[in-house]
XYZ file of C-alpha atoms in Angstrom:
369
model
C 16.443 -1.454 -28.653
C 19.096 -2.077 -26.001
C 19.127 1.640 -25.101
C 15.302 1.757 -24.870
C 15.198 -1.351 -22.672
C 17.841 0.076 -20.348
C 16.043 3.405 -20.038
C 12.818 1.661 -19.054
C 14.634 -0.494 -16.505
C 16.471 2.532 -15.150
C 13.258 4.483 -14.632
C 11.648 1.502 -12.871
C 14.423 1.084 -10.337
C 15.247 4.724 -9.782
C 11.597 5.310 -8.894
C 11.455 2.319 -6.528
C 9.717 1.775 -3.153
C 12.210 1.987 -0.305
C 10.106 0.442 2.423
C 13.002 -0.490 4.716
C 15.872 1.842 3.826
C 17.660 3.644 6.625
C 16.699 7.145 5.478
C 13.000 6.372 4.971
C 10.679 5.370 7.777
C 7.433 4.531 6.026
C 5.812 1.358 7.308
C 6.017 -1.739 5.058
C 2.775 -3.583 4.288
C 1.600 -6.107 1.728
C -1.450 -4.455 0.167
C -3.854 -1.560 0.640
C -6.650 -0.918 -1.838
C -8.549 2.136 -2.969
C -11.383 1.652 -0.479
C -9.237 1.569 2.662
C -6.789 4.259 1.512
C -9.632 6.554 0.484
C -10.876 6.202 4.059
C -7.532 7.222 5.522
C -6.438 3.613 6.043
C -9.103 2.931 8.699
C -10.483 -0.554 7.945
C -10.045 -2.864 10.958
C -13.734 -2.604 11.939
C -15.252 -2.047 8.474
C -15.407 -5.345 6.572
C -17.762 -6.781 3.951
C -14.949 -6.480 1.430
C -12.131 -8.795 0.319
C -9.694 -6.083 1.403
C -10.429 -7.300 4.943
C -7.888 -10.066 4.191
C -5.170 -7.463 4.808
C -6.751 -5.745 7.840
C -9.044 -8.085 9.762
C -10.345 -11.414 8.372
C -13.337 -11.259 10.748
C -14.664 -8.574 8.372
C -15.317 -11.238 5.717
C -18.929 -11.640 6.810
C -22.233 -11.615 4.901
C -20.572 -10.398 1.705
C -22.636 -12.139 -0.914
C -20.920 -13.079 -4.165
C -18.118 -10.704 -5.211
C -15.703 -11.448 -8.048
C -12.794 -9.321 -9.275
C -11.420 -10.823 -12.497
C -8.957 -8.077 -13.392
C -8.244 -5.020 -11.243
C -4.929 -3.283 -12.072
C -3.942 -0.573 -9.606
C -1.343 2.066 -10.472
C 0.163 4.279 -7.760
C 2.703 7.095 -8.134
C 3.805 10.034 -6.034
C 3.991 13.625 -7.191
C 7.795 13.554 -7.364
C 7.870 10.785 -9.964
C 5.453 12.564 -12.251
C 7.578 15.715 -12.019
C 10.951 14.017 -12.598
C 10.216 11.207 -15.062
C 10.464 13.333 -18.205
C 13.675 15.044 -17.055
C 15.312 11.704 -16.234
C 14.393 10.195 -19.592
C 15.782 13.239 -21.426
C 19.031 13.002 -19.453
C 19.496 9.335 -20.360
C 18.962 10.252 -24.019
C 22.239 12.212 -24.127
C 24.913 10.859 -26.479
C 27.882 10.482 -24.110
C 28.581 9.373 -20.544
C 29.803 12.882 -19.704
C 26.655 14.547 -21.023
C 24.440 12.059 -19.200
C 26.429 12.527 -15.989
C 26.101 16.317 -16.115
C 22.361 16.181 -16.857
C 21.676 13.631 -14.100
C 23.777 15.552 -11.576
C 21.745 18.669 -12.302
C 18.423 16.832 -11.864
C 19.432 15.164 -8.587
C 20.950 18.369 -7.185
C 17.661 20.218 -7.752
C 15.630 17.443 -6.108
C 17.947 16.320 -3.328
C 16.190 14.706 -0.370
C 12.923 13.975 -2.184
C 11.389 10.503 -1.859
C 10.143 8.771 -5.008
C 7.456 6.093 -5.083
C 5.721 3.892 -7.642
C 3.663 0.719 -7.520
C 1.588 -1.530 -9.792
C -0.688 -4.158 -8.195
C -3.187 -6.847 -9.151
C -5.537 -8.538 -6.685
C -8.013 -10.820 -8.496
C -10.255 -12.528 -5.968
C -13.524 -14.318 -5.266
C -15.622 -13.808 -2.139
C -18.879 -15.457 -1.133
C -20.762 -15.043 2.145
C -17.996 -15.442 4.788
C -15.075 -16.601 2.641
C -12.553 -14.965 0.301
C -9.620 -16.200 -1.756
C -7.371 -14.298 -4.114
C -3.922 -13.825 -5.574
C -1.780 -10.744 -5.007
C 0.845 -9.690 -7.532
C 2.702 -6.385 -7.480
C 5.869 -4.530 -8.421
C 7.134 -1.685 -6.221
C 9.657 1.033 -6.764
C 10.876 3.733 -4.238
C 14.002 5.833 -3.778
C 15.549 8.828 -2.099
C 17.761 11.317 -3.937
C 20.989 12.287 -2.161
C 23.915 14.638 -2.773
C 25.390 13.607 -6.170
C 28.897 13.744 -4.662
C 28.000 11.620 -1.649
C 30.033 8.454 -1.069
C 26.743 6.715 -0.243
C 25.486 7.200 -3.777
C 23.273 9.709 -5.476
C 20.179 7.509 -5.416
C 19.257 5.119 -2.596
C 17.046 2.423 -4.090
C 14.893 -0.408 -2.809
C 12.564 -2.176 -5.228
C 11.112 -5.510 -6.190
C 8.094 -7.640 -6.895
C 6.041 -10.210 -5.005
C 3.138 -12.551 -5.602
C 1.166 -15.332 -3.983
C -2.215 -16.592 -2.739
C -4.202 -15.114 0.145
C -7.342 -16.573 1.726
C -9.522 -16.156 4.780
C -12.894 -16.788 6.424
C -15.192 -15.429 9.108
C -17.530 -17.391 11.374
C -20.256 -16.388 13.825
C -19.919 -18.148 17.228
C -22.806 -18.501 19.711
C -22.017 -15.185 21.401
C -24.374 -12.592 19.897
C -22.747 -9.950 17.749
C -19.305 -11.590 17.624
C -17.468 -12.770 14.529
C -14.116 -14.543 14.436
C -11.895 -14.629 11.376
C -8.678 -16.227 10.202
C -6.546 -15.918 7.104
C -3.289 -17.043 5.535
C -0.790 -15.834 2.926
C 2.075 -17.452 1.060
C 4.135 -14.802 -0.705
C 7.204 -15.047 -2.941
C 9.360 -11.932 -2.994
C 12.330 -10.738 -5.057
C 14.005 -7.578 -3.762
C 16.758 -5.192 -4.817
C 18.557 -2.694 -2.586
C 21.462 -0.528 -3.670
C 23.042 2.895 -3.367
C 23.682 4.000 -6.928
C 26.215 6.601 -8.027
C 25.882 9.033 -10.930
C 28.672 7.165 -12.729
C 26.753 3.854 -12.425
C 23.677 5.393 -14.011
C 25.461 7.300 -16.777
C 27.579 4.299 -17.822
C 24.557 1.983 -17.692
C 26.195 -0.444 -15.238
C 23.104 -1.111 -13.152
C 22.255 -4.830 -12.993
C 19.222 -5.172 -10.694
C 18.496 -8.820 -11.520
C 22.030 -9.793 -10.511
C 21.761 -8.204 -7.056
C 18.202 -9.321 -6.234
C 17.418 -11.376 -3.129
C 14.570 -13.875 -3.573
C 12.685 -15.565 -0.749
C 9.196 -16.882 0.103
C 7.360 -16.831 3.428
C 4.047 -17.816 5.013
C 1.983 -15.912 7.565
C -1.342 -16.196 9.383
C -3.959 -13.618 10.401
C -6.637 -13.706 13.092
C -9.314 -11.191 13.997
C -12.434 -10.339 15.961
C -15.357 -8.101 15.065
C -18.060 -7.264 17.580
C -21.396 -5.459 17.191
C -21.643 -3.122 20.180
C -25.146 -3.485 21.596
C -26.014 -0.243 23.411
C -29.687 0.708 22.927
C -29.046 4.474 23.088
C -26.729 4.350 20.065
C -28.178 1.335 18.297
C -29.075 3.467 15.252
C -25.335 4.055 14.666
C -24.655 0.287 14.345
C -21.306 0.567 16.155
C -18.649 -2.144 15.760
C -15.278 -2.823 17.375
C -12.513 -4.766 15.688
C -9.221 -6.332 16.732
C -6.732 -8.186 14.548
C -3.240 -9.629 14.539
C -1.885 -9.528 11.000
C 1.077 -11.381 9.448
C 1.684 -13.643 12.436
C 5.330 -14.884 12.460
C 6.147 -11.958 10.096
C 6.448 -11.927 6.328
C 10.236 -12.058 6.364
C 11.933 -11.897 2.969
C 15.338 -10.826 4.260
C 18.573 -12.659 3.497
C 22.039 -11.584 4.670
C 20.602 -8.306 5.900
C 18.983 -7.435 2.570
C 15.356 -7.602 1.499
C 12.066 -6.469 2.944
C 10.274 -7.557 6.106
C 6.646 -6.971 7.077
C 6.348 -7.490 10.857
C 3.498 -9.078 12.776
C 1.310 -6.319 14.206
C -1.874 -5.877 16.248
C -4.602 -3.400 15.239
C -7.655 -1.899 16.967
C -10.592 -0.240 15.238
C -14.129 1.050 15.705
C -16.752 1.973 13.139
C -20.331 3.191 12.841
C -22.877 2.810 10.034
C -25.597 5.394 10.690
C -28.759 5.240 8.625
C -29.119 8.495 6.682
C -32.042 9.085 4.301
C -31.238 9.154 0.550
C -27.717 7.789 1.078
C -27.292 4.092 0.287
C -24.656 3.531 2.930
C -22.534 5.543 5.338
C -19.446 4.338 7.222
C -17.185 6.218 9.632
C -14.149 4.453 11.089
C -11.168 4.960 13.386
C -8.063 2.734 13.638
C -5.042 2.601 15.889
C -2.737 0.252 14.020
C 0.380 -1.500 15.319
C -0.580 -1.030 18.965
C 2.425 -3.080 20.189
C 5.007 -1.080 18.215
C 6.187 -3.801 15.838
C 7.288 -1.094 13.406
C 10.429 -0.451 15.435
C 11.846 2.383 13.304
C 9.918 4.866 15.450
C 7.433 5.224 18.303
C 5.190 7.804 16.658
C 1.548 7.661 17.745
C 0.402 9.956 14.939
C 1.749 7.601 12.264
C -0.415 4.803 13.656
C -3.728 6.715 13.663
C -6.177 6.413 10.754
C -9.613 8.049 10.483
C -12.035 8.003 7.578
C -15.468 7.615 6.126
C -17.417 6.510 3.083
C -20.757 7.623 1.669
C -22.644 5.713 -1.009
C -25.229 7.043 -3.458
C -27.595 5.320 -5.925
C -27.288 1.859 -4.374
C -23.495 2.248 -4.029
C -22.988 2.974 -7.718
C -21.227 6.163 -6.646
C -18.951 6.150 -3.590
C -17.169 9.123 -2.034
C -14.475 8.673 0.612
C -12.355 10.930 2.822
C -10.135 10.621 5.853
C -6.888 11.327 7.657
C -3.971 8.952 7.034
C -1.226 9.556 9.622
C -2.548 13.089 10.038
C -2.670 13.887 6.307
C -5.905 14.201 4.279
C -6.997 11.441 1.932
C -9.727 11.630 -0.694
C -11.270 8.920 -2.853
C -14.109 8.189 -5.224
C -15.444 5.158 -7.069
C -17.891 4.759 -9.941
C -19.609 1.389 -10.475
C -21.250 0.781 -13.856
C -22.377 -2.774 -14.630
C -19.251 -4.968 -14.421
C -16.803 -2.044 -14.464
C -15.436 -0.054 -11.528
C -13.227 3.008 -11.760
C -11.597 4.261 -8.580
C -9.284 7.108 -7.581
C -7.432 7.975 -4.354
C -5.324 10.949 -3.297
C -3.435 10.365 -0.045
C -0.178 11.111 1.761
C 2.225 8.697 3.457
C 4.619 9.759 6.201
C 8.252 8.981 5.287
C 9.803 10.471 8.425
C 10.130 9.281 12.011
C 6.996 11.102 13.209
C 3.764 12.420 11.730
C 4.282 15.752 10.009
C 8.018 15.401 9.361
C 8.428 14.223 5.749
C 5.297 13.681 3.664
C 5.027 11.903 0.326
C 1.802 12.673 -1.561
C 0.536 9.895 -3.831
C -2.264 9.202 -6.303
C -3.886 5.891 -7.222
C -6.054 4.877 -10.152
C -7.727 1.466 -10.412
C -9.927 -0.071 -13.098
C -11.737 -3.277 -12.137
C -13.700 -5.869 -14.084
C -16.010 -8.039 -12.006
C -19.242 -8.304 -10.045
Protein backbone atom coordinates (compact mmCIF):
# COMPACT_ATOMS: atom_id res chain seq x y z
CA UNK A 1 0.00 0.00 0.00
CA UNK A 2 2.89 2.35 0.78
CA UNK A 3 4.36 1.75 -2.70
CA UNK A 4 0.98 2.38 -4.39
CA UNK A 5 0.43 5.59 -2.42
CA UNK A 6 3.90 6.86 -3.32
CA UNK A 7 3.43 6.09 -7.01
CA UNK A 8 0.18 8.05 -7.08
CA UNK A 9 1.78 10.99 -5.28
CA UNK A 10 4.78 10.85 -7.58
CA UNK A 11 2.63 10.97 -10.71
CA UNK A 12 0.64 13.92 -9.31
CA UNK A 13 3.68 16.07 -8.62
CA UNK A 14 5.76 15.09 -11.61
CA UNK A 15 2.86 16.12 -13.84
CA UNK A 16 2.36 19.44 -12.04
CA UNK A 17 1.46 22.95 -13.30
CA UNK A 18 4.53 25.18 -13.37
CA UNK A 19 2.80 28.53 -13.71
CA UNK A 20 5.72 30.63 -12.45
CA UNK A 21 8.87 28.58 -13.05
CA UNK A 22 11.80 30.25 -14.76
CA UNK A 23 11.78 27.98 -17.82
CA UNK A 24 8.03 28.25 -18.47
CA UNK A 25 6.31 31.49 -19.38
CA UNK A 26 2.63 30.59 -19.41
CA UNK A 27 0.45 33.17 -17.71
CA UNK A 28 -0.96 32.27 -14.26
CA UNK A 29 -4.71 32.65 -13.72
CA UNK A 30 -7.26 31.41 -11.21
CA UNK A 31 -9.89 29.72 -13.37
CA UNK A 32 -11.01 29.34 -16.98
CA UNK A 33 -13.97 27.16 -17.88
CA UNK A 34 -14.99 25.18 -20.93
CA UNK A 35 -17.09 27.99 -22.41
CA UNK A 36 -14.36 30.65 -22.45
CA UNK A 37 -11.55 28.27 -23.44
CA UNK A 38 -13.64 26.80 -26.24
CA UNK A 39 -13.98 30.36 -27.53
CA UNK A 40 -10.23 30.91 -27.53
CA UNK A 41 -10.28 32.63 -24.14
CA UNK A 42 -12.25 35.64 -25.42
CA UNK A 43 -14.84 36.45 -22.73
CA UNK A 44 -14.43 40.04 -21.48
CA UNK A 45 -17.45 41.28 -23.48
CA UNK A 46 -19.53 38.08 -23.50
CA UNK A 47 -21.24 37.61 -20.12
CA UNK A 48 -24.52 36.04 -19.01
CA UNK A 49 -22.51 33.27 -17.38
CA UNK A 50 -20.99 32.80 -13.92
CA UNK A 51 -17.60 32.46 -15.63
CA UNK A 52 -17.77 36.26 -15.95
CA UNK A 53 -16.55 36.32 -12.32
CA UNK A 54 -13.07 35.57 -13.68
CA UNK A 55 -13.17 37.88 -16.72
CA UNK A 56 -15.53 40.81 -16.20
CA UNK A 57 -18.16 40.96 -13.42
CA UNK A 58 -20.22 43.44 -15.47
CA UNK A 59 -21.16 40.40 -17.59
CA UNK A 60 -23.30 39.06 -14.73
CA UNK A 61 -26.44 40.65 -16.15
CA UNK A 62 -29.93 39.29 -16.90
CA UNK A 63 -28.83 35.69 -16.31
CA UNK A 64 -31.95 34.21 -14.82
CA UNK A 65 -31.53 31.38 -12.33
CA UNK A 66 -28.47 29.18 -12.95
CA UNK A 67 -27.24 26.57 -10.47
CA UNK A 68 -24.22 24.28 -10.78
CA UNK A 69 -24.28 21.74 -7.94
CA UNK A 70 -21.37 19.57 -9.06
CA UNK A 71 -19.17 20.29 -12.08
CA UNK A 72 -15.80 18.47 -12.01
CA UNK A 73 -13.38 19.58 -14.72
CA UNK A 74 -10.38 17.47 -15.70
CA UNK A 75 -7.59 18.93 -17.85
CA UNK A 76 -4.45 17.21 -19.16
CA UNK A 77 -1.95 17.88 -21.91
CA UNK A 78 -0.90 15.43 -24.58
CA UNK A 79 2.49 14.84 -22.95
CA UNK A 80 0.99 13.50 -19.73
CA UNK A 81 -1.21 11.02 -21.53
CA UNK A 82 1.81 9.77 -23.48
CA UNK A 83 4.18 9.48 -20.49
CA UNK A 84 1.96 8.38 -17.60
CA UNK A 85 2.08 4.66 -18.37
CA UNK A 86 5.85 4.68 -18.93
CA UNK A 87 6.46 6.50 -15.64
CA UNK A 88 4.27 4.11 -13.67
CA UNK A 89 6.06 1.10 -15.19
CA UNK A 90 9.44 2.61 -14.30
CA UNK A 91 8.43 3.12 -10.66
CA UNK A 92 7.31 -0.52 -10.54
CA UNK A 93 10.91 -1.76 -10.90
CA UNK A 94 12.29 -3.72 -7.94
CA UNK A 95 15.48 -1.76 -7.17
CA UNK A 96 16.66 1.84 -7.02
CA UNK A 97 19.14 1.13 -9.83
CA UNK A 98 16.48 -0.33 -12.12
CA UNK A 99 14.12 2.55 -11.41
CA UNK A 100 16.90 5.08 -12.01
CA UNK A 101 17.81 3.56 -15.38
CA UNK A 102 14.18 3.38 -16.52
CA UNK A 103 13.42 6.96 -15.43
CA UNK A 104 16.61 8.29 -17.03
CA UNK A 105 15.59 6.68 -20.31
CA UNK A 106 12.08 8.18 -20.18
CA UNK A 107 13.29 11.70 -19.34
CA UNK A 108 16.08 11.58 -21.94
CA UNK A 109 13.55 10.75 -24.67
CA UNK A 110 11.21 13.56 -23.59
CA UNK A 111 13.66 16.26 -22.55
CA UNK A 112 12.29 19.80 -22.76
CA UNK A 113 8.62 18.81 -22.87
CA UNK A 114 6.17 20.61 -20.58
CA UNK A 115 3.66 18.54 -18.61
CA UNK A 116 0.32 19.81 -17.34
CA UNK A 117 -2.63 18.51 -15.34
CA UNK A 118 -5.51 20.08 -13.45
CA UNK A 119 -8.71 19.11 -11.64
CA UNK A 120 -11.24 21.85 -10.76
CA UNK A 121 -14.63 22.30 -9.14
CA UNK A 122 -16.70 25.48 -9.36
CA UNK A 123 -20.16 24.99 -7.82
CA UNK A 124 -22.11 28.23 -8.01
CA UNK A 125 -25.49 29.95 -7.98
CA UNK A 126 -26.43 32.87 -10.22
CA UNK A 127 -29.68 34.82 -10.39
CA UNK A 128 -30.42 37.89 -12.51
CA UNK A 129 -27.36 40.13 -11.88
CA UNK A 130 -25.63 38.25 -9.05
CA UNK A 131 -23.40 35.18 -8.74
CA UNK A 132 -21.66 33.41 -5.88
CA UNK A 133 -19.59 30.26 -5.90
CA UNK A 134 -16.67 28.32 -4.49
CA UNK A 135 -13.57 27.41 -6.48
CA UNK A 136 -11.49 24.38 -5.57
CA UNK A 137 -8.70 22.94 -7.71
CA UNK A 138 -5.45 20.99 -7.76
CA UNK A 139 -2.81 21.77 -10.39
CA UNK A 140 0.24 19.93 -11.57
CA UNK A 141 2.88 21.07 -14.20
CA UNK A 142 6.53 20.32 -14.91
CA UNK A 143 9.34 20.53 -17.40
CA UNK A 144 11.70 17.63 -18.11
CA UNK A 145 15.41 18.50 -18.21
CA UNK A 146 18.68 16.69 -18.89
CA UNK A 147 18.82 13.79 -16.37
CA UNK A 148 22.44 14.70 -15.56
CA UNK A 149 21.70 18.38 -15.00
CA UNK A 150 22.66 19.87 -11.64
CA UNK A 151 19.31 21.69 -11.69
CA UNK A 152 17.42 18.41 -11.53
CA UNK A 153 15.79 16.17 -14.05
CA UNK A 154 12.28 17.43 -13.40
CA UNK A 155 11.37 21.04 -12.57
CA UNK A 156 8.10 20.96 -10.66
CA UNK A 157 5.54 23.48 -9.46
CA UNK A 158 2.23 22.21 -8.11
CA UNK A 159 -0.43 22.78 -5.51
CA UNK A 160 -4.06 23.31 -4.66
CA UNK A 161 -6.28 26.27 -3.83
CA UNK A 162 -9.84 26.96 -2.78
CA UNK A 163 -12.13 29.74 -1.66
CA UNK A 164 -15.30 31.77 -2.29
CA UNK A 165 -15.89 34.09 -5.25
CA UNK A 166 -18.82 36.47 -5.72
CA UNK A 167 -19.88 39.38 -7.89
CA UNK A 168 -22.74 41.53 -9.18
CA UNK A 169 -23.70 43.75 -12.10
CA UNK A 170 -25.89 46.86 -12.03
CA UNK A 171 -27.41 49.05 -14.73
CA UNK A 172 -26.81 52.80 -14.12
CA UNK A 173 -28.92 55.56 -15.73
CA UNK A 174 -26.68 55.75 -18.80
CA UNK A 175 -28.36 53.66 -21.52
CA UNK A 176 -26.56 50.49 -22.49
CA UNK A 177 -24.00 50.59 -19.67
CA UNK A 178 -23.51 47.98 -16.97
CA UNK A 179 -21.06 48.17 -14.07
CA UNK A 180 -19.86 45.13 -12.18
CA UNK A 181 -17.75 44.27 -9.15
CA UNK A 182 -16.50 41.06 -7.62
CA UNK A 183 -14.31 39.66 -4.87
CA UNK A 184 -12.31 36.50 -4.12
CA UNK A 185 -10.71 35.06 -1.01
CA UNK A 186 -8.42 32.19 -1.94
CA UNK A 187 -6.28 29.86 0.18
CA UNK A 188 -3.31 28.37 -1.64
CA UNK A 189 -0.75 25.66 -0.86
CA UNK A 190 2.14 25.44 -3.32
CA UNK A 191 5.16 23.24 -3.97
CA UNK A 192 8.18 24.11 -6.10
CA UNK A 193 11.26 21.94 -6.48
CA UNK A 194 13.89 20.73 -8.90
CA UNK A 195 13.93 16.96 -8.51
CA UNK A 196 16.80 14.66 -9.41
CA UNK A 197 16.55 11.11 -10.76
CA UNK A 198 18.02 9.84 -7.48
CA UNK A 199 15.27 11.61 -5.47
CA UNK A 200 12.57 9.94 -7.54
CA UNK A 201 14.11 6.46 -7.63
CA UNK A 202 14.78 6.39 -3.87
CA UNK A 203 11.31 7.76 -3.11
CA UNK A 204 12.63 10.74 -1.12
CA UNK A 205 10.13 13.28 -2.41
CA UNK A 206 8.19 14.94 0.42
CA UNK A 207 5.90 17.54 -1.20
CA UNK A 208 3.84 18.26 1.92
CA UNK A 209 6.99 19.13 3.86
CA UNK A 210 8.15 21.73 1.32
CA UNK A 211 4.76 23.34 0.61
CA UNK A 212 4.16 27.06 1.12
CA UNK A 213 0.64 27.95 2.29
CA UNK A 214 -0.90 31.41 2.13
CA UNK A 215 -4.29 33.11 1.62
CA UNK A 216 -5.09 36.36 -0.17
CA UNK A 217 -8.03 38.59 -1.13
CA UNK A 218 -8.63 40.45 -4.38
CA UNK A 219 -11.28 42.63 -6.01
CA UNK A 220 -12.55 42.89 -9.59
CA UNK A 221 -14.33 45.71 -11.41
CA UNK A 222 -15.71 45.91 -14.93
CA UNK A 223 -17.77 47.76 -17.51
CA UNK A 224 -19.92 46.44 -20.33
CA UNK A 225 -21.46 48.75 -22.90
CA UNK A 226 -24.01 48.11 -25.67
CA UNK A 227 -22.70 49.99 -28.71
CA UNK A 228 -25.64 51.84 -30.22
CA UNK A 229 -24.91 52.38 -33.93
CA UNK A 230 -28.06 52.01 -36.06
CA UNK A 231 -26.20 50.65 -39.11
CA UNK A 232 -24.91 47.65 -37.15
CA UNK A 233 -27.67 47.35 -34.58
CA UNK A 234 -28.56 43.85 -35.84
CA UNK A 235 -25.12 42.64 -34.68
CA UNK A 236 -25.82 43.70 -31.06
CA UNK A 237 -22.22 44.85 -30.52
CA UNK A 238 -20.79 45.20 -27.00
CA UNK A 239 -17.53 46.53 -25.57
CA UNK A 240 -16.08 45.39 -22.27
CA UNK A 241 -13.34 46.55 -19.93
CA UNK A 242 -12.24 44.96 -16.67
CA UNK A 243 -9.54 45.08 -14.03
CA UNK A 244 -9.18 41.63 -12.49
CA UNK A 245 -7.49 40.56 -9.23
CA UNK A 246 -6.91 44.09 -7.95
CA UNK A 247 -3.99 44.14 -5.44
CA UNK A 248 -2.90 40.76 -6.92
CA UNK A 249 -3.58 37.26 -5.67
CA UNK A 250 -0.17 36.89 -4.06
CA UNK A 251 0.56 33.51 -2.48
CA UNK A 252 4.34 33.87 -2.45
CA UNK A 253 6.49 33.48 0.66
CA UNK A 254 10.29 33.73 0.75
CA UNK A 255 10.37 33.78 -3.04
CA UNK A 256 8.34 30.59 -3.41
CA UNK A 257 4.71 30.11 -4.38
CA UNK A 258 2.46 31.40 -7.11
CA UNK A 259 1.28 34.93 -7.85
CA UNK A 260 -1.58 36.03 -10.10
CA UNK A 261 -1.06 39.73 -10.93
CA UNK A 262 -3.68 42.44 -11.28
CA UNK A 263 -4.40 42.96 -14.98
CA UNK A 264 -6.63 45.05 -17.25
CA UNK A 265 -8.56 43.51 -20.17
CA UNK A 266 -10.40 44.89 -23.21
CA UNK A 267 -12.97 43.03 -25.28
CA UNK A 268 -15.65 43.39 -27.95
CA UNK A 269 -18.39 41.00 -29.00
CA UNK A 270 -21.32 40.69 -31.39
CA UNK A 271 -24.48 38.57 -31.21
CA UNK A 272 -25.94 38.52 -34.73
CA UNK A 273 -29.39 37.06 -35.22
CA UNK A 274 -29.15 34.09 -37.58
CA UNK A 275 -32.22 32.03 -38.52
CA UNK A 276 -32.43 28.47 -37.10
CA UNK A 277 -29.54 29.05 -34.69
CA UNK A 278 -30.56 29.68 -31.08
CA UNK A 279 -27.67 32.00 -30.36
CA UNK A 280 -24.47 33.19 -31.99
CA UNK A 281 -21.57 35.00 -30.30
CA UNK A 282 -18.29 36.22 -31.77
CA UNK A 283 -15.73 37.86 -29.48
CA UNK A 284 -12.26 39.42 -29.44
CA UNK A 285 -10.10 40.12 -26.36
CA UNK A 286 -6.83 41.87 -25.73
CA UNK A 287 -5.98 40.78 -22.21
CA UNK A 288 -3.38 42.26 -19.86
CA UNK A 289 -3.17 45.54 -21.77
CA UNK A 290 -0.79 47.08 -19.17
CA UNK A 291 1.70 44.20 -19.27
CA UNK A 292 1.28 42.91 -15.72
CA UNK A 293 2.54 39.52 -16.87
CA UNK A 294 6.13 40.75 -16.80
CA UNK A 295 7.80 37.55 -18.03
CA UNK A 296 7.41 38.80 -21.61
CA UNK A 297 6.00 41.58 -23.78
CA UNK A 298 4.38 39.36 -26.40
CA UNK A 299 1.30 40.85 -28.06
CA UNK A 300 0.29 37.54 -29.64
CA UNK A 301 0.06 35.82 -26.24
CA UNK A 302 -2.47 38.43 -25.11
CA UNK A 303 -4.85 38.10 -28.08
CA UNK A 304 -7.92 35.85 -27.90
CA UNK A 305 -10.58 35.39 -30.60
CA UNK A 306 -13.54 33.04 -30.63
CA UNK A 307 -17.16 32.27 -31.22
CA UNK A 308 -20.08 30.13 -30.10
CA UNK A 309 -23.11 28.82 -31.96
CA UNK A 310 -26.14 27.32 -30.23
CA UNK A 311 -28.68 24.88 -31.66
CA UNK A 312 -32.03 23.56 -30.35
CA UNK A 313 -32.48 26.26 -27.71
CA UNK A 314 -28.82 25.97 -26.65
CA UNK A 315 -29.06 22.25 -25.94
CA UNK A 316 -26.14 21.81 -28.33
CA UNK A 317 -23.29 24.34 -28.35
CA UNK A 318 -20.30 24.42 -30.69
CA UNK A 319 -17.32 26.69 -30.04
CA UNK A 320 -14.09 27.60 -31.83
CA UNK A 321 -11.40 30.23 -31.61
CA UNK A 322 -7.75 31.22 -31.48
CA UNK A 323 -6.04 31.21 -28.08
CA UNK A 324 -2.68 33.02 -28.30
CA UNK A 325 -2.62 32.21 -32.01
CA UNK A 326 -3.42 28.50 -31.60
CA UNK A 327 -6.78 26.91 -32.54
CA UNK A 328 -9.28 25.94 -29.87
CA UNK A 329 -12.37 23.79 -30.31
CA UNK A 330 -15.21 23.03 -27.92
CA UNK A 331 -18.64 21.48 -27.68
CA UNK A 332 -21.32 21.11 -25.03
CA UNK A 333 -24.41 18.92 -24.77
CA UNK A 334 -27.21 19.92 -22.38
CA UNK A 335 -29.77 17.25 -21.47
CA UNK A 336 -32.16 18.03 -18.60
CA UNK A 337 -29.98 18.68 -15.53
CA UNK A 338 -26.80 17.24 -17.07
CA UNK A 339 -24.16 19.00 -19.15
CA UNK A 340 -21.21 17.36 -20.85
CA UNK A 341 -18.50 19.60 -22.26
CA UNK A 342 -15.21 19.15 -24.11
CA UNK A 343 -12.41 21.55 -25.11
CA UNK A 344 -9.25 21.14 -27.17
CA UNK A 345 -6.89 24.11 -26.91
CA UNK A 346 -3.23 25.09 -26.82
CA UNK A 347 -1.40 27.28 -24.29
CA UNK A 348 1.83 29.10 -25.10
CA UNK A 349 4.65 28.12 -22.71
CA UNK A 350 7.35 30.24 -24.34
CA UNK A 351 8.17 33.94 -24.28
CA UNK A 352 6.22 34.73 -27.47
CA UNK A 353 3.34 33.26 -29.44
CA UNK A 354 4.46 30.35 -31.59
CA UNK A 355 7.58 29.44 -29.60
CA UNK A 356 6.64 26.52 -27.31
CA UNK A 357 3.08 25.20 -27.45
CA UNK A 358 1.40 22.85 -24.99
CA UNK A 359 -1.76 21.21 -26.36
CA UNK A 360 -4.40 20.34 -23.76
CA UNK A 361 -7.81 18.68 -23.52
CA UNK A 362 -10.61 19.29 -21.02
CA UNK A 363 -13.66 17.25 -20.10
CA UNK A 364 -16.36 18.52 -17.74
CA UNK A 365 -19.56 16.91 -16.46
CA UNK A 366 -22.01 19.23 -14.70
CA UNK A 367 -25.14 18.67 -12.65
CA UNK A 368 -27.42 21.68 -12.33
CA UNK A 369 -29.94 23.97 -13.99
